[in-house]
Amino acid sequence: RIYGDGTQTRDLLYVEDCVDFIIRAGKNDLALGQIINAGTGNDVAINDLALLIAGTPELIKHVPHIHPQAEIMKLKCNSSKAKKILGWEPRFSLERGIEKTKEWIGNNPEL
């Protein structure tokens, strides 16, 4: 299910990249008091994300957005400060992250 029309975009970070970022930021004194963004610098429309995950448009359903006035239509990260201060860059593309997530789910059928 997609709330709204699905044209809103997000910059999605794979969990391993997120954990790496948090650990680096937590161990680096230069990060204290700083606002540092973590992201890929690439945004994807929710419609495209759903198609990547589902594999077919027949499995995707649009439903009315419960709070359309609160929707952020475009979210794209600039993580240049993370690279400069922490030496951090994401290692996984959106596609590879989805692939790894599907593998993990397949290896954990009890979920």
Short mmCIF file of N, CA and C in Angstrom, two decimals:
data_model
loop_
_atom_site.label_atom_id
_atom_site.label_comp_id
_atom_site.label_asym_id
_atom_site.label_seq_id
_atom_site.Cartn_x
_atom_site.Cartn_y
_atom_site.Cartn_z
N ARG A 1 0.83 -1.19 0.00
CA ARG A 1 0.00 0.00 0.00
C ARG A 1 0.87 1.25 0.00
N ILE A 2 0.47 2.17 -0.84
CA ILE A 2 1.15 3.46 -0.91
C ILE A 2 0.14 4.53 -0.53
N TYR A 3 0.50 5.33 0.45
CA TYR A 3 -0.36 6.45 0.83
C TYR A 3 -0.14 7.60 -0.14
N GLY A 4 -1.24 8.09 -0.71
CA GLY A 4 -1.16 9.18 -1.67
C GLY A 4 -0.84 8.67 -3.06
N ASP A 5 -0.29 9.57 -3.88
CA ASP A 5 -0.06 9.21 -5.28
C ASP A 5 1.29 8.53 -5.53
N GLY A 6 2.15 8.49 -4.53
CA GLY A 6 3.43 7.78 -4.66
C GLY A 6 4.52 8.56 -5.37
N THR A 7 4.27 9.84 -5.66
CA THR A 7 5.30 10.63 -6.33
C THR A 7 6.29 11.23 -5.34
N GLN A 8 5.98 11.16 -4.04
CA GLN A 8 6.91 11.66 -3.04
C GLN A 8 8.20 10.83 -3.11
N THR A 9 9.33 11.47 -2.82
CA THR A 9 10.61 10.78 -2.93
C THR A 9 11.30 10.69 -1.57
N ARG A 10 12.17 9.69 -1.45
CA ARG A 10 12.95 9.50 -0.24
C ARG A 10 14.36 9.07 -0.63
N ASP A 11 15.30 9.44 0.21
CA ASP A 11 16.69 9.01 0.08
C ASP A 11 16.86 7.92 1.13
N LEU A 12 16.96 6.68 0.68
CA LEU A 12 16.93 5.54 1.59
C LEU A 12 18.34 4.97 1.80
N LEU A 13 18.62 4.64 3.03
CA LEU A 13 19.93 4.16 3.44
C LEU A 13 19.80 2.73 3.95
N TYR A 14 20.65 1.84 3.45
CA TYR A 14 20.64 0.46 3.91
C TYR A 14 21.10 0.40 5.35
N VAL A 15 20.56 -0.53 6.11
CA VAL A 15 20.78 -0.60 7.56
C VAL A 15 22.27 -0.72 7.91
N GLU A 16 23.06 -1.47 7.16
CA GLU A 16 24.49 -1.60 7.47
C GLU A 16 25.20 -0.26 7.32
N ASP A 17 24.82 0.52 6.32
CA ASP A 17 25.38 1.86 6.16
C ASP A 17 24.97 2.77 7.30
N CYS A 18 23.72 2.64 7.73
CA CYS A 18 23.22 3.45 8.84
C CYS A 18 23.98 3.14 10.13
N VAL A 19 24.18 1.88 10.42
CA VAL A 19 24.91 1.49 11.63
C VAL A 19 26.35 1.98 11.56
N ASP A 20 26.98 1.83 10.41
CA ASP A 20 28.35 2.31 10.24
C ASP A 20 28.44 3.81 10.51
N PHE A 21 27.48 4.56 9.98
CA PHE A 21 27.44 6.01 10.20
C PHE A 21 27.31 6.34 11.69
N ILE A 22 26.39 5.67 12.36
CA ILE A 22 26.16 5.95 13.79
C ILE A 22 27.40 5.64 14.62
N ILE A 23 28.04 4.54 14.35
CA ILE A 23 29.26 4.18 15.10
C ILE A 23 30.37 5.19 14.86
N ARG A 24 30.58 5.55 13.60
CA ARG A 24 31.62 6.54 13.29
C ARG A 24 31.34 7.89 13.96
N ALA A 25 30.08 8.32 13.90
CA ALA A 25 29.72 9.60 14.51
C ALA A 25 29.87 9.55 16.02
N GLY A 26 29.52 8.42 16.61
CA GLY A 26 29.62 8.28 18.06
C GLY A 26 31.04 8.24 18.58
N LYS A 27 31.97 7.84 17.73
CA LYS A 27 33.37 7.71 18.16
C LYS A 27 34.24 8.90 17.75
N ASN A 28 33.67 9.86 17.03
CA ASN A 28 34.46 10.95 16.49
C ASN A 28 34.15 12.26 17.23
N ASP A 29 35.12 12.79 17.94
CA ASP A 29 34.92 14.03 18.70
C ASP A 29 34.56 15.21 17.81
N LEU A 30 34.98 15.19 16.56
CA LEU A 30 34.65 16.29 15.64
C LEU A 30 33.16 16.33 15.32
N ALA A 31 32.46 15.23 15.57
CA ALA A 31 31.03 15.17 15.29
C ALA A 31 30.19 15.77 16.43
N LEU A 32 30.80 15.98 17.58
CA LEU A 32 30.05 16.50 18.73
C LEU A 32 29.43 17.86 18.42
N GLY A 33 28.13 17.96 18.65
CA GLY A 33 27.43 19.22 18.43
C GLY A 33 27.13 19.53 16.98
N GLN A 34 27.50 18.65 16.08
CA GLN A 34 27.30 18.87 14.64
C GLN A 34 26.00 18.23 14.18
N ILE A 35 25.42 18.79 13.14
CA ILE A 35 24.32 18.15 12.42
C ILE A 35 24.95 17.55 11.18
N ILE A 36 24.92 16.22 11.10
CA ILE A 36 25.56 15.51 9.99
C ILE A 36 24.52 14.58 9.37
N ASN A 37 24.29 14.73 8.10
CA ASN A 37 23.30 13.91 7.39
C ASN A 37 23.94 12.64 6.86
N ALA A 38 23.15 11.58 6.87
CA ALA A 38 23.57 10.30 6.29
C ALA A 38 22.56 9.93 5.22
N GLY A 39 23.03 9.74 4.02
CA GLY A 39 22.16 9.34 2.92
C GLY A 39 22.99 9.04 1.70
N THR A 40 22.31 8.62 0.64
CA THR A 40 23.01 8.24 -0.60
C THR A 40 23.17 9.42 -1.55
N GLY A 41 22.35 10.46 -1.35
CA GLY A 41 22.36 11.57 -2.30
C GLY A 41 21.48 11.30 -3.50
N ASN A 42 20.78 10.17 -3.47
CA ASN A 42 19.85 9.80 -4.53
C ASN A 42 18.47 9.59 -3.92
N ASP A 43 17.46 10.18 -4.54
CA ASP A 43 16.12 9.94 -4.04
C ASP A 43 15.37 9.07 -5.03
N VAL A 44 14.36 8.38 -4.53
CA VAL A 44 13.55 7.49 -5.35
C VAL A 44 12.08 7.77 -5.04
N ALA A 45 11.27 7.81 -6.08
CA ALA A 45 9.83 7.97 -5.89
C ALA A 45 9.29 6.70 -5.23
N ILE A 46 8.35 6.87 -4.34
CA ILE A 46 7.77 5.74 -3.62
C ILE A 46 7.14 4.75 -4.61
N ASN A 47 6.56 5.23 -5.70
CA ASN A 47 6.02 4.32 -6.72
C ASN A 47 7.12 3.42 -7.29
N ASP A 48 8.28 4.01 -7.57
CA ASP A 48 9.39 3.23 -8.12
C ASP A 48 9.95 2.25 -7.09
N LEU A 49 10.01 2.69 -5.84
CA LEU A 49 10.47 1.81 -4.76
C LEU A 49 9.54 0.61 -4.63
N ALA A 50 8.24 0.86 -4.64
CA ALA A 50 7.27 -0.23 -4.51
C ALA A 50 7.42 -1.23 -5.66
N LEU A 51 7.65 -0.72 -6.86
CA LEU A 51 7.82 -1.61 -8.01
C LEU A 51 9.10 -2.43 -7.89
N LEU A 52 10.18 -1.82 -7.38
CA LEU A 52 11.43 -2.56 -7.14
C LEU A 52 11.21 -3.71 -6.15
N ILE A 53 10.42 -3.45 -5.13
CA ILE A 53 10.19 -4.47 -4.10
C ILE A 53 9.18 -5.51 -4.57
N ALA A 54 8.06 -5.05 -5.11
CA ALA A 54 6.98 -5.97 -5.48
C ALA A 54 7.27 -6.72 -6.77
N GLY A 55 7.97 -6.07 -7.70
CA GLY A 55 8.27 -6.72 -8.97
C GLY A 55 7.18 -6.60 -10.00
N THR A 56 5.98 -6.24 -9.59
CA THR A 56 4.87 -6.11 -10.51
C THR A 56 3.89 -5.05 -10.00
N PRO A 57 3.35 -4.23 -10.89
CA PRO A 57 2.42 -3.17 -10.44
C PRO A 57 1.10 -3.72 -9.90
N GLU A 58 0.77 -4.96 -10.22
CA GLU A 58 -0.48 -5.55 -9.75
C GLU A 58 -0.52 -5.69 -8.23
N LEU A 59 0.63 -5.75 -7.58
CA LEU A 59 0.68 -5.91 -6.12
C LEU A 59 0.66 -4.57 -5.38
N ILE A 60 0.68 -3.47 -6.14
CA ILE A 60 0.75 -2.14 -5.54
C ILE A 60 -0.64 -1.51 -5.51
N LYS A 61 -1.00 -0.99 -4.35
CA LYS A 61 -2.30 -0.35 -4.19
C LYS A 61 -2.11 1.03 -3.57
N HIS A 62 -2.71 2.04 -4.18
CA HIS A 62 -2.69 3.39 -3.63
C HIS A 62 -3.91 3.58 -2.74
N VAL A 63 -3.68 4.15 -1.58
CA VAL A 63 -4.77 4.42 -0.64
C VAL A 63 -4.72 5.89 -0.25
N PRO A 64 -5.84 6.44 0.20
CA PRO A 64 -5.84 7.85 0.59
C PRO A 64 -4.83 8.12 1.70
N HIS A 65 -4.14 9.21 1.57
CA HIS A 65 -3.15 9.61 2.58
C HIS A 65 -3.89 10.11 3.80
N ILE A 66 -3.51 9.61 4.98
CA ILE A 66 -4.23 9.98 6.19
C ILE A 66 -3.88 11.40 6.66
N HIS A 67 -2.71 11.90 6.29
CA HIS A 67 -2.29 13.26 6.65
C HIS A 67 -1.55 13.90 5.46
N PRO A 68 -2.23 14.16 4.35
CA PRO A 68 -1.54 14.67 3.18
C PRO A 68 -0.85 16.01 3.41
N GLN A 69 -1.37 16.82 4.30
CA GLN A 69 -0.77 18.13 4.56
C GLN A 69 0.59 18.00 5.23
N ALA A 70 0.88 16.86 5.82
CA ALA A 70 2.16 16.66 6.52
C ALA A 70 3.20 15.95 5.63
N GLU A 71 2.81 15.57 4.45
CA GLU A 71 3.72 14.81 3.57
C GLU A 71 4.84 15.69 3.05
N ILE A 72 6.05 15.21 3.19
CA ILE A 72 7.22 15.86 2.59
C ILE A 72 7.34 15.25 1.19
N MET A 73 7.30 16.10 0.18
CA MET A 73 7.26 15.58 -1.19
C MET A 73 8.62 15.16 -1.72
N LYS A 74 9.70 15.78 -1.26
CA LYS A 74 11.02 15.41 -1.75
C LYS A 74 11.99 15.39 -0.58
N LEU A 75 12.68 14.28 -0.45
CA LEU A 75 13.68 14.15 0.60
C LEU A 75 14.94 13.55 -0.01
N LYS A 76 15.96 14.37 -0.10
CA LYS A 76 17.22 13.96 -0.72
C LYS A 76 18.35 14.51 0.14
N CYS A 77 19.27 13.65 0.51
CA CYS A 77 20.30 13.97 1.49
C CYS A 77 21.60 14.47 0.84
N ASN A 78 22.24 15.38 1.55
CA ASN A 78 23.59 15.79 1.21
C ASN A 78 24.49 15.32 2.35
N SER A 79 25.25 14.28 2.10
CA SER A 79 26.09 13.70 3.16
C SER A 79 27.56 14.08 3.01
N SER A 80 27.84 15.20 2.34
CA SER A 80 29.23 15.61 2.14
C SER A 80 29.94 15.89 3.47
N LYS A 81 29.19 16.37 4.45
CA LYS A 81 29.77 16.63 5.77
C LYS A 81 30.17 15.31 6.45
N ALA A 82 29.39 14.27 6.25
CA ALA A 82 29.73 12.95 6.80
C ALA A 82 31.02 12.43 6.20
N LYS A 83 31.19 12.66 4.92
CA LYS A 83 32.42 12.22 4.26
C LYS A 83 33.61 13.02 4.79
N LYS A 84 33.44 14.33 4.93
CA LYS A 84 34.52 15.21 5.37
C LYS A 84 34.93 14.95 6.82
N ILE A 85 33.95 14.87 7.70
CA ILE A 85 34.24 14.74 9.13
C ILE A 85 34.49 13.29 9.54
N LEU A 86 33.69 12.37 9.01
CA LEU A 86 33.74 10.99 9.47
C LEU A 86 34.44 10.04 8.51
N GLY A 87 34.71 10.52 7.30
CA GLY A 87 35.25 9.61 6.29
C GLY A 87 34.22 8.57 5.87
N TRP A 88 32.94 8.93 6.00
CA TRP A 88 31.84 7.99 5.76
C TRP A 88 31.19 8.23 4.40
N GLU A 89 30.92 7.14 3.72
CA GLU A 89 30.11 7.14 2.50
C GLU A 89 29.29 5.86 2.51
N PRO A 90 28.08 5.89 1.96
CA PRO A 90 27.30 4.65 1.89
C PRO A 90 27.98 3.66 0.95
N ARG A 91 27.89 2.39 1.30
CA ARG A 91 28.49 1.34 0.48
C ARG A 91 27.47 0.61 -0.38
N PHE A 92 26.19 0.71 -0.01
CA PHE A 92 25.16 -0.07 -0.69
C PHE A 92 24.21 0.81 -1.47
N SER A 93 23.94 0.43 -2.70
CA SER A 93 22.92 1.11 -3.50
C SER A 93 21.55 0.66 -3.01
N LEU A 94 20.53 1.38 -3.41
CA LEU A 94 19.16 1.00 -3.07
C LEU A 94 18.87 -0.42 -3.55
N GLU A 95 19.24 -0.70 -4.78
CA GLU A 95 18.96 -2.01 -5.36
C GLU A 95 19.66 -3.13 -4.58
N ARG A 96 20.93 -2.90 -4.22
CA ARG A 96 21.68 -3.91 -3.46
C ARG A 96 21.10 -4.06 -2.06
N GLY A 97 20.69 -2.98 -1.46
CA GLY A 97 20.06 -3.05 -0.14
C GLY A 97 18.76 -3.85 -0.16
N ILE A 98 17.95 -3.65 -1.18
CA ILE A 98 16.71 -4.43 -1.32
C ILE A 98 17.04 -5.90 -1.53
N GLU A 99 18.03 -6.17 -2.36
CA GLU A 99 18.45 -7.54 -2.62
C GLU A 99 18.91 -8.22 -1.32
N LYS A 100 19.75 -7.53 -0.55
CA LYS A 100 20.24 -8.09 0.71
C LYS A 100 19.10 -8.29 1.72
N THR A 101 18.14 -7.37 1.73
CA THR A 101 16.99 -7.50 2.63
C THR A 101 16.15 -8.71 2.25
N LYS A 102 15.91 -8.90 0.96
CA LYS A 102 15.14 -10.07 0.51
C LYS A 102 15.88 -11.36 0.87
N GLU A 103 17.20 -11.38 0.72
CA GLU A 103 18.00 -12.55 1.10
C GLU A 103 17.84 -12.84 2.59
N TRP A 104 17.92 -11.78 3.40
CA TRP A 104 17.82 -11.93 4.85
C TRP A 104 16.44 -12.49 5.24
N ILE A 105 15.40 -11.93 4.63
CA ILE A 105 14.04 -12.42 4.92
C ILE A 105 13.91 -13.88 4.50
N GLY A 106 14.48 -14.23 3.35
CA GLY A 106 14.43 -15.61 2.89
C GLY A 106 15.16 -16.57 3.81
N ASN A 107 16.18 -16.08 4.48
CA ASN A 107 16.95 -16.92 5.41
C ASN A 107 16.35 -16.92 6.82
N ASN A 108 15.28 -16.17 7.02
CA ASN A 108 14.62 -16.09 8.33
C ASN A 108 13.12 -16.29 8.16
N PRO A 109 12.71 -17.49 7.72
CA PRO A 109 11.29 -17.71 7.41
C PRO A 109 10.35 -17.60 8.59
N GLU A 110 10.88 -17.62 9.80
CA GLU A 110 10.02 -17.51 10.98
C GLU A 110 9.46 -16.11 11.16
N LEU A 111 9.99 -15.14 10.40
CA LEU A 111 9.51 -13.75 10.54
C LEU A 111 8.21 -13.55 9.79
#
